[in-house]
Amino acid sequence: LMSLAAVAVMASNAFAQAKTSFAGTWNMVMDPAAQQAAAPGGGRGRGGMGGLGPTFSVTQDDKTLTITRTMGENTMTTTYNLDGSDSKNMVMGRGGQQEQISHAKWDGANLVVTRTQQMGENSVEIKQTFSIGADGVLTIETSRPGPDGTPVSTKVQYKKG
């Protein structure tokens, strides 16, 4: 009887350590009222809402998560190391391509990605939290300093398909 309880505890611990899989193709939930409510200040268009555009795809293994999305006529690929080490990606900025260093780490079942980004003369930290609800909906919550320095948080939701 005791060994059965020990097996149950070990199984629950193994299950608790399982990491969420974000793999697949994700499409933005196009419920304007929900997206407007999720974006304080609203009216800035989809690009300013902190999401990854209307559609993106994810591949994932034990060590990395790779996001591929289309911006205009360009395909952008971003790879994150899932162990918290530096993830270096080239991104298009106002002055052309620049290297962006991010850090991805697990917070329970959620993946938290932080990066420092130049905004004019200032360097700001942007944090994105990726979570999948019981309904299978992926929520990406982005927080960053607003124009006056107070935190701004936006949420964009995606469904697999």
Coordinates of C-alpha atoms in Angstrom, one line a residue:
L1 CA 0.0 0.0 0.0
M2 CA 2.8 2.4 0.8
S3 CA 4.6 1.7 -2.5
L4 CA 1.4 2.5 -4.4
A5 CA 1.2 6.0 -2.7
A6 CA 4.9 6.6 -3.5
V7 CA 4.2 5.7 -7.2
A8 CA 1.3 8.1 -7.2
V9 CA 3.4 11.0 -5.8
M10 CA 6.2 10.3 -8.3
A11 CA 3.7 10.3 -11.2
S12 CA 2.2 13.6 -10.0
N13 CA 5.6 15.2 -9.7
A14 CA 6.6 14.1 -13.2
F15 CA 3.3 15.5 -14.5
A16 CA 3.8 18.8 -12.7
Q17 CA 7.2 19.2 -14.4
A18 CA 5.9 18.7 -17.9
K19 CA 6.4 21.8 -19.9
T20 CA 3.6 23.3 -22.1
S21 CA 3.9 22.7 -25.8
F22 CA 3.2 25.8 -27.9
A23 CA 3.9 24.0 -31.1
G24 CA 1.5 24.6 -34.0
T25 CA 0.0 27.3 -36.1
W26 CA -1.9 30.0 -34.2
N27 CA -4.5 32.4 -35.5
M28 CA -5.5 35.6 -33.7
V29 CA -9.0 35.6 -32.1
M30 CA -10.7 38.2 -34.1
D31 CA -13.2 39.4 -31.5
P32 CA -12.8 43.1 -31.7
A33 CA -14.7 43.8 -28.4
A34 CA -12.5 41.4 -26.5
Q35 CA -9.3 42.6 -28.1
Q36 CA -10.3 46.2 -27.5
A37 CA -11.0 45.4 -23.8
A38 CA -7.7 43.6 -23.5
A39 CA -5.7 46.6 -24.9
P40 CA -6.0 49.6 -22.6
G41 CA -5.9 52.8 -24.6
G42 CA -6.8 50.7 -27.7
G43 CA -7.0 52.2 -31.1
R44 CA -3.4 51.6 -31.9
G45 CA -4.0 48.9 -34.4
R46 CA -3.0 45.2 -34.2
G47 CA 0.7 45.9 -34.3
G48 CA 0.7 48.0 -31.2
M49 CA -1.2 45.4 -29.1
G50 CA 1.8 43.2 -28.2
G51 CA 0.8 40.1 -30.1
L52 CA 2.7 38.4 -32.9
G53 CA 0.4 39.4 -35.8
P54 CA -2.6 37.6 -37.2
T55 CA -0.9 34.2 -37.7
F56 CA 2.3 32.6 -36.6
S57 CA 3.7 29.2 -36.2
V58 CA 5.8 27.6 -33.4
T59 CA 8.2 24.7 -33.4
Q60 CA 9.4 23.5 -30.0
D61 CA 11.8 20.9 -28.6
D62 CA 13.3 20.4 -25.1
K63 CA 15.9 23.2 -25.7
T64 CA 14.4 25.8 -28.0
L65 CA 11.1 27.4 -29.1
T66 CA 11.1 29.0 -32.6
I67 CA 8.4 31.4 -33.7
T68 CA 7.9 32.1 -37.5
R69 CA 5.7 34.9 -38.7
T70 CA 5.2 37.0 -41.8
M71 CA 5.5 40.8 -41.6
G72 CA 4.6 42.3 -44.9
E73 CA 6.6 40.4 -47.5
N74 CA 9.3 39.3 -45.0
T75 CA 9.4 36.2 -42.9
M76 CA 10.7 36.7 -39.4
T77 CA 12.1 33.8 -37.3
T78 CA 12.8 34.2 -33.6
T79 CA 14.4 31.4 -31.6
Y80 CA 14.4 31.3 -27.8
N81 CA 16.6 29.0 -25.6
L82 CA 14.3 27.5 -23.0
D83 CA 17.0 27.3 -20.3
G84 CA 17.1 31.0 -19.6
S85 CA 20.4 31.6 -21.4
D86 CA 20.9 34.4 -23.9
S87 CA 18.8 34.0 -27.1
K88 CA 20.2 36.2 -29.9
N89 CA 18.0 37.2 -32.8
M90 CA 18.3 39.7 -35.6
V91 CA 15.3 42.1 -35.7
M92 CA 14.4 45.0 -37.9
G93 CA 14.6 48.3 -36.1
R94 CA 14.3 51.9 -37.2
G95 CA 18.0 52.0 -38.1
G96 CA 17.9 48.6 -39.9
Q97 CA 18.7 45.2 -38.5
Q98 CA 19.9 44.9 -35.0
E99 CA 20.7 42.1 -32.6
Q100 CA 18.1 41.5 -29.8
I101 CA 19.0 39.5 -26.7
S102 CA 16.1 37.8 -24.9
H103 CA 15.8 35.4 -22.1
A104 CA 13.0 32.7 -21.9
K105 CA 12.2 30.8 -18.7
W106 CA 9.4 28.7 -17.4
D107 CA 7.1 30.0 -14.7
G108 CA 5.1 26.8 -14.0
A109 CA 3.2 26.0 -17.3
N110 CA 3.8 29.5 -18.7
L111 CA 6.7 30.7 -20.7
V112 CA 8.1 34.1 -19.8
V113 CA 10.3 35.9 -22.4
T114 CA 12.0 39.2 -21.4
R115 CA 14.0 41.4 -23.7
T116 CA 15.6 44.8 -23.6
Q117 CA 14.8 47.0 -26.6
Q118 CA 16.0 50.5 -27.6
M119 CA 13.1 53.0 -27.9
G120 CA 14.7 56.2 -29.1
E121 CA 17.3 57.2 -26.5
N122 CA 15.9 54.8 -23.9
S123 CA 16.4 51.1 -23.2
V124 CA 13.2 49.5 -22.0
E125 CA 12.4 46.0 -20.8
I126 CA 9.6 44.1 -22.4
K127 CA 8.1 41.0 -20.9
Q128 CA 5.8 38.5 -22.8
T129 CA 4.0 35.7 -21.0
F130 CA 2.7 32.8 -23.1
S131 CA 0.0 30.7 -21.5
I132 CA -2.6 28.2 -22.7
G133 CA -5.9 28.0 -20.9
A134 CA -8.0 24.9 -20.3
D135 CA -10.0 25.9 -23.5
G136 CA -6.8 25.6 -25.6
V137 CA -6.6 29.4 -26.2
L138 CA -3.1 30.9 -26.2
T139 CA -2.8 34.2 -24.4
I140 CA 0.2 36.4 -24.9
E141 CA 0.4 39.1 -22.3
T142 CA 2.9 41.8 -23.0
S143 CA 4.0 44.4 -20.4
R144 CA 6.3 47.4 -21.0
P145 CA 6.7 50.9 -19.9
G146 CA 4.3 53.4 -21.5
P147 CA 5.3 56.8 -22.9
D148 CA 5.1 58.3 -19.4
G149 CA 7.0 55.4 -17.8
T150 CA 4.0 53.7 -16.1
P151 CA 3.5 50.1 -17.0
V152 CA 1.3 49.2 -20.0
S153 CA 0.0 45.7 -20.3
T154 CA -1.8 44.2 -23.3
K155 CA -3.3 40.7 -24.0
V156 CA -3.8 39.1 -27.4
Q157 CA -5.4 35.7 -27.8
Y158 CA -4.9 33.0 -30.4
K159 CA -6.6 29.7 -31.4
K160 CA -4.8 26.8 -32.9
G161 CA -5.8 26.0 -36.5

